[in-house]
Coordinates of C-alpha atoms in Angstrom, one line a residue:
X1 CA 0.0 0.0 0.0
X2 CA 2.8 2.4 0.9
X3 CA 4.7 1.5 -2.3
X4 CA 1.6 2.2 -4.4
X5 CA 1.1 5.5 -2.7
X6 CA 4.7 6.4 -3.2
X7 CA 4.6 5.5 -6.9
X8 CA 1.4 7.5 -7.4
X9 CA 3.0 10.5 -5.6
X10 CA 6.0 10.3 -7.8
X11 CA 3.9 10.1 -11.0
X12 CA 1.9 13.1 -9.7
X13 CA 5.1 15.1 -9.0
X14 CA 6.5 14.1 -12.4
X15 CA 3.3 15.2 -14.2
X16 CA 3.2 18.5 -12.3
X17 CA 6.9 19.1 -13.3
X18 CA 6.1 18.4 -16.9
X19 CA 3.1 20.7 -16.8
X20 CA 5.2 23.5 -15.3
X21 CA 7.9 23.0 -17.9
X22 CA 5.4 23.1 -20.7
X23 CA 3.9 26.2 -19.2
X24 CA 7.3 27.9 -18.9
X25 CA 8.1 27.0 -22.5
X26 CA 4.7 28.4 -23.7
X27 CA 5.3 31.6 -21.7
X28 CA 8.8 32.0 -23.2
X29 CA 7.5 31.4 -26.7
X30 CA 4.7 34.0 -26.1
X31 CA 7.2 36.5 -24.8
X32 CA 9.5 36.0 -27.8
X33 CA 6.6 36.4 -30.2
X34 CA 5.4 39.5 -28.4
X35 CA 8.8 41.2 -28.6
X36 CA 9.5 40.3 -32.2
X37 CA 6.1 40.6 -33.9
X38 CA 4.4 44.0 -34.2
X39 CA 1.5 42.3 -35.9
X40 CA 0.9 39.9 -33.1
X41 CA 1.3 42.6 -30.5
X42 CA -1.2 44.9 -32.1
X43 CA -3.7 42.0 -32.7
X44 CA -3.4 40.8 -29.1
X45 CA -3.7 44.3 -27.7
X46 CA -6.8 45.1 -29.8
X47 CA -8.3 41.8 -28.8
X48 CA -7.8 42.4 -25.1
X49 CA -9.2 45.9 -25.2
X50 CA -12.2 44.7 -27.4
X51 CA -12.8 41.9 -24.9
X52 CA -13.0 44.4 -22.1
X53 CA -15.4 46.7 -24.1
X54 CA -17.6 43.7 -25.1
X55 CA -17.7 42.4 -21.5
X56 CA -18.7 45.8 -20.1
X57 CA -21.3 46.3 -22.9
X58 CA -22.7 42.8 -22.4
X59 CA -23.0 43.4 -18.6
X60 CA -24.8 46.7 -19.2
X61 CA -27.2 45.2 -21.7
X62 CA -27.9 42.2 -19.5
X63 CA -28.6 44.4 -16.5
X64 CA -30.9 46.6 -18.5
X65 CA -32.9 43.7 -19.9
X66 CA -33.2 42.0 -16.5
X67 CA -34.4 45.2 -14.9
X68 CA -36.9 45.8 -17.6
X69 CA -38.3 42.3 -17.3
X70 CA -38.5 42.4 -13.5
X71 CA -40.1 45.9 -13.6
X72 CA -42.7 44.7 -16.1
X73 CA -43.3 41.6 -14.1
X74 CA -43.6 43.6 -10.8
X75 CA -46.1 46.1 -12.2
X76 CA -48.3 43.3 -13.6
X77 CA -48.1 41.3 -10.5
X78 CA -49.1 44.2 -8.2
X79 CA -52.0 45.0 -10.5
X80 CA -53.1 41.4 -10.4
X81 CA -52.7 41.2 -6.6
X82 CA -55.0 44.2 -6.1
X83 CA -57.6 42.5 -8.3
X84 CA -57.3 39.3 -6.4
X85 CA -57.5 41.2 -3.1
X86 CA -60.9 42.5 -4.2
X87 CA -62.1 39.0 -4.9
X88 CA -60.8 37.7 -1.5
X89 CA -62.5 40.6 0.4
X90 CA -65.8 39.5 -1.2
X91 CA -65.3 35.9 -0.3
X92 CA -64.1 36.5 3.2
X93 CA -66.5 39.2 4.4
X94 CA -67.8 38.5 7.9
X95 CA -65.5 35.5 8.4
X96 CA -65.8 33.6 11.7
X97 CA -62.9 33.6 14.1
X98 CA -63.3 29.9 14.8
X99 CA -60.2 28.2 13.6
X100 CA -62.0 25.3 11.8
X101 CA -64.5 27.6 10.2
X102 CA -61.7 30.1 9.3
X103 CA -59.7 27.3 7.7
X104 CA -62.7 26.3 5.6
X105 CA -63.4 29.8 4.5
X106 CA -59.8 30.4 3.5
X107 CA -59.7 27.2 1.5
X108 CA -62.9 28.1 -0.3
X109 CA -61.7 31.6 -1.0
X110 CA -58.4 30.1 -2.4
X111 CA -60.3 27.9 -4.8
X112 CA -62.4 30.9 -5.9
X113 CA -59.3 33.0 -6.5
X114 CA -57.7 30.1 -8.5
X115 CA -60.8 29.5 -10.6
X116 CA -61.3 33.2 -11.3
X117 CA -57.7 33.9 -12.2
X118 CA -58.2 32.7 -15.8
X119 CA -61.0 35.2 -16.4
X120 CA -59.1 37.9 -14.6
X121 CA -56.0 37.5 -16.9
X122 CA -58.0 38.6 -19.9
X123 CA -57.1 42.2 -18.9
X124 CA -54.1 43.2 -21.0
X125 CA -52.6 45.1 -18.1
X126 CA -52.8 42.0 -15.8
X127 CA -52.0 39.2 -18.2
X128 CA -48.3 40.1 -18.3
X129 CA -48.0 38.7 -14.7
X130 CA -48.6 35.2 -15.8
X131 CA -49.5 32.2 -13.6
X132 CA -49.3 32.4 -9.8
X133 CA -49.9 30.4 -6.6
X134 CA -52.2 32.2 -4.1
X135 CA -51.7 32.0 -0.4
X136 CA -54.2 33.1 2.3
X137 CA -53.1 33.3 5.9
X138 CA -54.6 34.5 9.2
X139 CA -52.7 35.5 12.3
X140 CA -49.3 37.1 12.8
X141 CA -45.7 36.1 11.8
X142 CA -44.6 35.7 15.4
X143 CA -46.5 32.4 15.6
X144 CA -45.0 29.2 14.3
X145 CA -45.9 28.3 10.8
X146 CA -47.3 25.0 11.8
X147 CA -49.8 26.8 14.2
X148 CA -50.8 29.4 11.6
X149 CA -54.1 29.1 9.8
X150 CA -53.3 29.3 6.1
X151 CA -54.3 28.0 2.7
X152 CA -51.7 27.4 0.1
X153 CA -47.8 27.2 0.4
X154 CA -47.5 29.6 3.2
X155 CA -44.1 28.2 4.2
X156 CA -42.7 29.6 0.9
X157 CA -43.5 33.2 2.1
X158 CA -40.4 34.7 3.8
X159 CA -40.8 36.0 7.3
X160 CA -39.7 39.5 6.5
X161 CA -42.4 39.9 3.8
X162 CA -45.1 38.6 6.3
X163 CA -44.2 41.3 8.8
X164 CA -44.6 44.1 6.2
X165 CA -48.0 42.7 5.0
X166 CA -49.2 42.2 8.6
X167 CA -48.5 45.9 9.2
X168 CA -51.0 46.8 6.5
X169 CA -48.6 47.4 3.6
X170 CA -48.7 46.0 0.0
X171 CA -45.1 44.9 -0.7
X172 CA -43.2 42.4 -2.9
X173 CA -40.0 40.4 -2.7
X174 CA -38.0 38.0 -4.9
X175 CA -37.4 34.8 -3.0
X176 CA -36.0 31.4 -4.0
X177 CA -37.4 28.2 -2.3
X178 CA -36.9 24.5 -2.7
X179 CA -39.3 23.0 -5.3
X180 CA -40.2 19.3 -4.6
X181 CA -41.9 19.1 -7.9
X182 CA -38.6 20.0 -9.6
X183 CA -36.6 17.2 -7.9
X184 CA -33.8 18.8 -5.9
X185 CA -34.1 22.0 -7.9
X186 CA -35.1 25.5 -6.6
X187 CA -37.6 27.9 -7.9
X188 CA -37.4 31.7 -7.7
X189 CA -40.7 33.6 -7.1
X190 CA -41.8 37.2 -7.2
X191 CA -44.0 37.2 -4.1
X192 CA -46.5 40.1 -3.7
X193 CA -48.4 40.4 -0.4
X194 CA -51.3 42.6 0.5
X195 CA -53.7 42.7 3.5
X196 CA -57.3 41.7 3.0
X197 CA -59.6 44.3 4.5
X198 CA -63.3 44.2 5.7
X199 CA -62.7 41.0 7.6
X200 CA -63.0 40.3 11.3
X201 CA -59.7 38.4 11.4
X202 CA -56.4 39.7 10.2
X203 CA -55.9 38.0 6.9
X204 CA -53.1 38.4 4.4
X205 CA -53.0 37.5 0.7
X206 CA -49.8 36.4 -1.1
X207 CA -49.4 35.7 -4.7
X208 CA -46.3 33.7 -5.8
X209 CA -45.4 34.4 -9.4
X210 CA -42.7 32.0 -10.7
X211 CA -39.9 33.7 -12.6
X212 CA -39.0 30.7 -14.8
X213 CA -39.9 32.5 -18.1
X214 CA -37.9 35.6 -17.1
X215 CA -35.0 33.4 -16.1
X216 CA -35.2 31.6 -19.4
X217 CA -35.3 35.0 -21.2
X218 CA -32.2 36.2 -19.3
X219 CA -30.4 33.0 -20.0
X220 CA -31.2 33.3 -23.7
X221 CA -30.0 36.9 -23.6
X222 CA -26.7 35.9 -21.9
X223 CA -26.1 33.1 -24.4
X224 CA -26.8 35.5 -27.3
X225 CA -24.5 38.1 -25.9
X226 CA -21.8 35.5 -25.2
X227 CA -22.0 34.0 -28.7
X228 CA -22.3 37.4 -30.3
X229 CA -19.4 38.7 -28.2
X230 CA -17.1 35.8 -29.3
X231 CA -18.1 36.2 -32.9
X232 CA -17.4 40.0 -32.6
X233 CA -14.0 39.4 -31.0
X234 CA -13.1 36.9 -33.7
X235 CA -14.1 39.4 -36.4
X236 CA -12.2 42.2 -34.7
X237 CA -9.1 40.0 -34.4
X238 CA -9.3 39.0 -38.1
X239 CA -9.9 42.7 -39.1
X240 CA -7.1 43.9 -36.9
X241 CA -4.7 41.2 -38.2
X242 CA -5.6 42.1 -41.8
X243 CA -5.2 45.8 -41.3
X244 CA -2.0 45.4 -39.3
X245 CA -0.6 43.1 -41.9
X246 CA -1.1 45.7 -44.6
X247 CA 1.0 48.1 -42.5
X248 CA 3.6 45.6 -41.2
X249 CA 4.3 43.9 -44.5
X250 CA 5.9 47.0 -46.1
X251 CA 7.8 47.6 -42.9
X252 CA 9.1 44.0 -43.0
X253 CA 10.0 44.4 -46.6
X254 CA 11.9 47.6 -45.7
X255 CA 13.7 45.8 -42.9
X256 CA 14.7 42.9 -45.2
X257 CA 15.9 45.3 -47.8
X258 CA 17.9 47.2 -45.2
X259 CA 19.5 44.0 -44.0
X260 CA 20.5 43.0 -47.5
X261 CA 21.8 46.5 -48.2
X262 CA 23.9 46.3 -45.0
X263 CA 25.1 42.9 -46.1
X264 CA 26.6 44.4 -49.2
X265 CA 23.8 44.2 -51.8
X266 CA 23.9 47.8 -52.6
X267 CA 21.4 47.4 -55.5
X268 CA 18.6 46.4 -53.2
X269 CA 15.5 48.6 -53.5
X270 CA 11.9 48.7 -52.3
X271 CA 8.9 48.3 -54.6
X272 CA 6.8 51.5 -54.7
X273 CA 3.1 50.9 -54.9
X274 CA 0.6 53.7 -54.8
X275 CA 1.1 57.2 -53.4
X276 CA 0.3 56.8 -49.7
X277 CA 2.6 57.2 -46.7
X278 CA 4.2 53.8 -47.1
X279 CA 4.9 54.5 -50.7
X280 CA 6.6 57.8 -49.7
X281 CA 8.6 55.8 -47.2
X282 CA 9.7 53.4 -49.9
X283 CA 10.6 56.3 -52.2
X284 CA 12.6 58.0 -49.4
X285 CA 14.4 54.7 -48.6
X286 CA 15.3 54.1 -52.2
X287 CA 16.7 57.7 -52.5
X288 CA 18.7 57.2 -49.3
X289 CA 20.0 53.8 -50.5
X290 CA 21.0 55.3 -53.9
X291 CA 22.8 58.2 -52.1
X292 CA 24.7 55.8 -49.8
X293 CA 25.6 53.6 -52.7
X294 CA 27.1 56.5 -54.6
X295 CA 29.1 57.6 -51.6
X296 CA 30.3 54.0 -50.9
X297 CA 31.5 53.6 -54.5
X298 CA 33.2 57.0 -54.3
X299 CA 34.9 55.9 -51.1
X300 CA 35.9 52.6 -52.7
X301 CA 37.3 54.3 -55.7
X302 CA 39.1 56.7 -53.5
X303 CA 40.5 53.9 -51.4
X304 CA 41.6 52.0 -54.4
X305 CA 43.4 55.1 -55.7
X306 CA 45.0 55.7 -52.3
X307 CA 46.1 52.1 -52.1
X308 CA 47.4 52.1 -55.6
X309 CA 49.2 55.4 -54.9
X310 CA 50.8 54.1 -51.8
X311 CA 51.9 50.9 -53.5
X312 CA 53.2 52.7 -56.6
X313 CA 55.1 55.3 -54.5
X314 CA 56.5 52.6 -52.3
X315 CA 57.7 50.6 -55.3
X316 CA 59.0 53.7 -57.1
X317 CA 61.0 54.8 -54.0
X318 CA 62.8 51.5 -53.8
X319 CA 65.0 52.3 -56.8
X320 CA 66.4 55.6 -55.6
X321 CA 66.5 54.3 -52.0
X322 CA 68.7 51.4 -53.2
X323 CA 71.0 53.9 -54.9
X324 CA 71.1 56.1 -51.8
X325 CA 71.6 53.0 -49.6
X326 CA 74.6 51.9 -51.7
X327 CA 76.2 55.4 -51.4
X328 CA 75.5 55.5 -47.7
X329 CA 77.1 52.1 -47.1
X330 CA 80.2 53.3 -48.9
X331 CA 80.3 56.4 -46.8
X332 CA 79.6 54.4 -43.6
X333 CA 82.4 52.0 -44.4
X334 CA 84.8 54.9 -44.7
X335 CA 83.5 56.9 -41.7
X336 CA 86.7 56.5 -39.7
X337 CA 88.6 58.5 -42.3
X338 CA 86.1 61.5 -42.0
X339 CA 86.2 64.2 -39.4
X340 CA 84.1 63.5 -36.2
X341 CA 81.1 65.6 -37.4
X342 CA 81.0 64.1 -40.8
X343 CA 81.4 60.6 -39.4
X344 CA 78.4 61.2 -37.1
X345 CA 76.4 62.5 -40.0
X346 CA 77.1 59.3 -41.9
X347 CA 75.9 57.1 -39.0
X348 CA 72.7 59.2 -38.7
X349 CA 72.2 58.8 -42.5
X350 CA 72.4 55.0 -42.3
X351 CA 70.1 54.9 -39.3
X352 CA 67.4 57.0 -41.0
X353 CA 67.8 54.9 -44.2
X354 CA 67.1 51.8 -42.2
X355 CA 64.0 53.4 -40.8
X356 CA 63.0 54.6 -44.3
X357 CA 63.3 51.0 -45.6
X358 CA 61.2 49.7 -42.8
X359 CA 58.6 52.3 -43.4
X360 CA 58.5 51.4 -47.1
X361 CA 58.1 47.7 -46.2
X362 CA 55.3 48.5 -43.8
X363 CA 53.5 50.7 -46.4
X364 CA 53.7 47.9 -48.9
X365 CA 52.3 45.4 -46.4
X366 CA 49.5 47.8 -45.4
X367 CA 48.6 48.3 -49.1
X368 CA 48.4 44.5 -49.6
X369 CA 46.3 44.0 -46.5
X370 CA 43.9 46.8 -47.6
X371 CA 43.6 45.3 -51.0
X372 CA 42.7 41.9 -49.5
X373 CA 45.2 39.9 -51.4
X374 CA 47.0 38.5 -48.4
X375 CA 46.4 34.9 -47.6
X376 CA 47.0 33.0 -44.4
X377 CA 49.5 30.1 -44.6
X378 CA 48.4 28.4 -41.4
X379 CA 50.2 25.4 -39.9
X380 CA 50.3 23.7 -36.5
X381 CA 52.9 25.6 -34.5
X382 CA 54.0 25.8 -30.9
X383 CA 53.5 29.4 -29.8
X384 CA 56.4 29.0 -27.2
X385 CA 58.9 28.7 -30.0
X386 CA 57.5 31.8 -31.9
X387 CA 57.6 33.8 -28.6
X388 CA 61.2 32.9 -28.0
X389 CA 62.2 33.9 -31.6
X390 CA 60.4 37.2 -31.3
X391 CA 62.2 37.9 -28.0
X392 CA 65.5 37.1 -29.6
X393 CA 64.9 39.6 -32.4
X394 CA 64.2 42.5 -30.1
X395 CA 66.9 41.8 -27.4
X396 CA 69.2 44.4 -28.9
X397 CA 66.6 47.1 -28.7
X398 CA 65.8 46.0 -25.1
X399 CA 69.4 46.1 -24.2
X400 CA 69.8 49.6 -25.6
X401 CA 67.1 51.0 -23.2
X402 CA 68.0 48.8 -20.3
X403 CA 64.8 46.7 -20.2
X404 CA 64.7 43.0 -19.4
X405 CA 62.2 40.7 -21.2
X406 CA 60.8 37.9 -19.0
X407 CA 58.9 35.0 -20.6
X408 CA 56.4 32.8 -18.8
X409 CA 55.3 29.6 -20.6
X410 CA 53.7 26.4 -19.5
X411 CA 55.4 23.0 -19.5
X412 CA 53.2 21.5 -22.2
X413 CA 53.1 22.6 -25.8
X414 CA 50.8 25.5 -26.8
X415 CA 49.9 24.4 -30.3
X416 CA 47.6 26.3 -32.7
X417 CA 47.0 26.6 -36.5
X418 CA 48.7 29.9 -37.3
X419 CA 50.9 31.6 -39.9
X420 CA 54.2 31.5 -38.1
X421 CA 55.7 34.4 -40.1
X422 CA 52.8 36.8 -39.4
X423 CA 52.4 35.7 -35.8
X424 CA 56.2 36.3 -35.2
X425 CA 55.8 39.8 -36.7
X426 CA 52.8 40.5 -34.5
X427 CA 54.8 39.6 -31.3
X428 CA 57.9 41.4 -32.5
X429 CA 55.8 44.6 -33.0
X430 CA 54.2 44.2 -29.6
X431 CA 57.5 43.7 -27.9
X432 CA 59.2 46.6 -29.7
X433 CA 56.3 48.9 -28.7
X434 CA 56.5 47.6 -25.1
X435 CA 60.2 48.2 -24.9
X436 CA 59.8 51.7 -26.4
X437 CA 57.4 52.7 -23.7
X438 CA 58.8 50.7 -20.8
X439 CA 61.0 53.5 -19.4
X440 CA 63.8 50.9 -18.7
X441 CA 61.5 48.7 -16.7
X442 CA 60.9 44.9 -17.3
X443 CA 58.7 43.7 -20.1
X444 CA 56.8 40.5 -19.3
X445 CA 55.4 38.0 -21.8
X446 CA 53.0 35.2 -21.0
X447 CA 51.8 32.3 -23.2
X448 CA 48.9 30.1 -22.3
X449 CA 46.2 28.0 -23.9
X450 CA 42.9 26.3 -23.3
X451 CA 40.7 23.9 -25.2
X452 CA 39.5 26.4 -27.8
X453 CA 42.1 29.3 -27.9
X454 CA 45.7 30.3 -27.2
X455 CA 46.8 33.7 -25.9
X456 CA 49.9 35.8 -25.5
X457 CA 50.1 38.9 -23.3
X458 CA 52.9 41.5 -23.5
X459 CA 53.1 43.7 -20.3
X460 CA 55.2 46.7 -19.7
X461 CA 55.3 49.0 -16.6
X462 CA 56.1 52.3 -18.4
X463 CA 54.1 55.4 -19.1
X464 CA 50.8 53.5 -19.7
X465 CA 47.7 54.6 -21.5
X466 CA 45.2 57.3 -20.7
X467 CA 41.4 56.6 -20.6
X468 CA 40.2 56.1 -24.2
X469 CA 43.6 55.5 -25.7
X470 CA 43.3 51.7 -25.7
X471 CA 40.9 52.0 -28.6
X472 CA 43.3 54.3 -30.6
X473 CA 46.6 52.4 -30.3
X474 CA 45.9 50.3 -33.4
X475 CA 45.2 53.4 -35.6
X476 CA 47.9 54.1 -38.2
X477 CA 50.6 56.6 -37.2
X478 CA 48.8 57.2 -33.9
X479 CA 51.1 58.0 -30.9
X480 CA 50.1 58.3 -27.2
X481 CA 52.5 61.3 -26.7
X482 CA 53.7 62.9 -30.0
X483 CA 56.2 65.0 -28.0
X484 CA 58.1 61.9 -26.8
X485 CA 61.3 60.9 -28.6
X486 CA 61.2 57.4 -30.0
X487 CA 64.2 55.3 -29.0
X488 CA 63.4 52.4 -31.4
X489 CA 62.7 54.5 -34.5
X490 CA 59.3 52.8 -35.2
X491 CA 57.3 53.6 -38.3
X492 CA 54.0 54.0 -36.6
X493 CA 52.4 51.2 -38.6
X494 CA 53.5 48.2 -36.5
X495 CA 50.4 47.9 -34.3
X496 CA 48.1 48.6 -37.3
X497 CA 49.7 45.7 -39.2
X498 CA 49.6 43.5 -36.1
X499 CA 45.9 44.2 -35.8
X500 CA 45.3 43.2 -39.5
X501 CA 47.4 40.1 -39.1
X502 CA 45.3 39.1 -36.1
X503 CA 42.1 39.7 -38.0
X504 CA 43.4 37.3 -40.8
X505 CA 43.8 34.6 -38.1
X506 CA 40.2 35.2 -36.8
X507 CA 41.6 36.3 -33.5
X508 CA 41.5 39.4 -31.2
X509 CA 44.2 41.9 -30.3
X510 CA 43.2 44.0 -27.3
X511 CA 44.9 46.7 -25.3
X512 CA 44.7 47.9 -21.7
X513 CA 46.6 50.5 -19.8
X514 CA 46.6 53.1 -17.0
X515 CA 48.8 56.2 -16.6
X516 CA 52.1 55.4 -14.8
X517 CA 51.1 51.7 -14.4
X518 CA 52.0 50.5 -17.8
X519 CA 50.1 48.8 -20.6
X520 CA 49.2 45.2 -21.6
X521 CA 48.4 43.9 -25.0
X522 CA 46.6 40.5 -25.3
X523 CA 46.6 38.5 -28.5
X524 CA 44.0 35.7 -28.6
X525 CA 43.8 33.2 -31.5
X526 CA 41.7 30.1 -32.1
X527 CA 43.5 26.8 -31.8
X528 CA 41.8 25.6 -35.1
X529 CA 41.2 28.1 -37.9
X530 CA 37.5 28.8 -38.4
X531 CA 36.5 27.6 -34.9
X532 CA 35.1 30.0 -32.3
X533 CA 37.6 31.4 -29.7
X534 CA 35.4 31.3 -26.6
X535 CA 37.1 32.6 -23.4
X536 CA 40.6 33.8 -23.6
X537 CA 43.1 31.8 -21.5
X538 CA 44.7 35.0 -20.1
X539 CA 42.9 37.8 -18.2
X540 CA 42.8 41.4 -19.3
X541 CA 43.5 43.6 -17.3
X542 CA 46.5 41.4 -16.4
X543 CA 47.0 39.6 -13.1
X544 CA 50.0 41.2 -11.4
X545 CA 52.6 40.5 -10.2
X546 CA 54.2 37.6 -12.1
X547 CA 56.4 35.1 -10.3
X548 CA 59.9 35.4 -11.5
X549 CA 61.8 33.2 -9.1
X550 CA 59.9 29.9 -9.1
X551 CA 60.7 26.2 -8.9
X552 CA 61.4 24.5 -12.3
X553 CA 58.1 22.5 -12.1
X554 CA 56.0 25.6 -11.2
X555 CA 53.7 26.4 -14.1
X556 CA 54.1 30.1 -13.3
X557 CA 57.8 30.1 -13.8
X558 CA 59.4 32.7 -16.1
X559 CA 62.1 32.2 -18.6
X560 CA 64.0 35.2 -20.1
X561 CA 64.9 36.0 -23.6
X562 CA 68.2 35.3 -25.2
X563 CA 68.8 31.8 -23.8
X564 CA 65.3 30.8 -24.3
X565 CA 65.2 32.0 -27.9
X566 CA 68.5 30.4 -28.9
X567 CA 67.5 27.1 -27.3
X568 CA 64.2 27.0 -29.2
X569 CA 65.8 27.7 -32.5
X570 CA 68.4 25.0 -31.9
X571 CA 65.7 22.6 -30.8
X572 CA 67.7 21.4 -27.8
X573 CA 65.1 20.5 -25.2
X574 CA 67.7 19.3 -22.7
X575 CA 68.6 22.9 -22.1
X576 CA 65.0 24.1 -21.5
X577 CA 65.5 24.0 -17.8
X578 CA 67.8 27.0 -17.9
X579 CA 65.8 30.1 -17.1
X580 CA 66.2 33.6 -15.9
X581 CA 68.6 34.9 -18.4
X582 CA 68.3 38.6 -19.2
X583 CA 67.6 40.1 -22.6
X584 CA 70.2 42.8 -23.2

């Protein structure tokens, strides 16, 4: 028995959970449809407001009809009661006070009233009252019903009505009583009571008018109003849906056209039908789209001209630059024979030529990236090796400014499908930028990975970035402080090229910085090309400080540049345990 009850309880709980889950899904679906469909929202709102109006109107009509029916019934019943009172007074004149004789006289008068009611209802003013049940009673209401002298269903007359009639008033009341003839049902009566005068005993007359026909009429009216209201609501919903559809359909067409236009289909236009407001909207949209298309094409042509100009100038400058380079190299090789001032000028000439060549290379790279002709040669590579090579390439620059480069890598390989050449250039640019702004403080590099992405952060503790500058650092030729003297001689295009290389990989290159607290650049790439990145393995803003002096098996350990880079290129894993060598 207990097992059966437990099983039934579990089934009930499971059923209730399913019902709740189904209800929640329906509510969520309704909310989504409500938010995304103007047509559905207008239709439901109109239907709700119409339902309220129809309900109020139906209640008012029902109350008015019911009051009119009862008022008509009441006037006819009072008129008929007065007529019956006259008949009863004629039958009960000089009645004896003896109970038995009084009972006989009341019974005879009741029969006379019942038999004469058919002839009395020929009067049009009285016939509206319909059939009735007469009651004649003698005595007062303080006496028990069983002890009263009465003819007819005196027990159906409410006590309150009796008291009013015994005080000599003609009054009425609607009262519901049990009806044995109707099984267990109940019958509602309009009961009119009046005193019978010209008699020795105090006699009251009550006429019980059943309200069955009026109730049937009210029920018919209610059903008619209900069916009519439902039909009206359905018609309103259909009309509202049709009208709203006529308005929403052009709006949806405009939204679809705008989406296609934004997706690159610049020839997308709306169909203009008629001369109404929606037609004017379509005309305005088409004019706007044509204007934007013209401007976009002008910008594209201008951009193509600019890229072509940059590329052509860069190529054309290579020939005279080569000639100047050859002459500068000859002068630089013989600088020891020159006076001190001329020798220094020769060195400066060579340095600026180096920077000029780098600038031309960056301009050519930018022009190729802008033209979209660059392709990604992705292969599975360990990012730790690329980071070491990049550190090795900037160690001379770091040594010139007195900055150490510290590398933190995990024990396991951090493999990803990347273009090694481009990724190495990105890291080299980030490191050079960090060294340039480090103010002689350490530059720290972290490499990490998770199931979906790999990341590298380059952190310096120099001048940092002011609020809002983190979004500007990847702009071409942008500098945080134009008045600062560059120590590395950068071209101003390194971070912009790095950003484009990252975009080709499908990754993200982000910056963070605070004044006098340094800056941090985070490069996040997918492990597999074309797959989503998800969450980056490294936090931004960075988690400081890093652990420099750690045990060899500590995953937070940091290795430093020159030794790490050389060991990686040599491929000698036996020397990976050597850490903490400075990049000078």
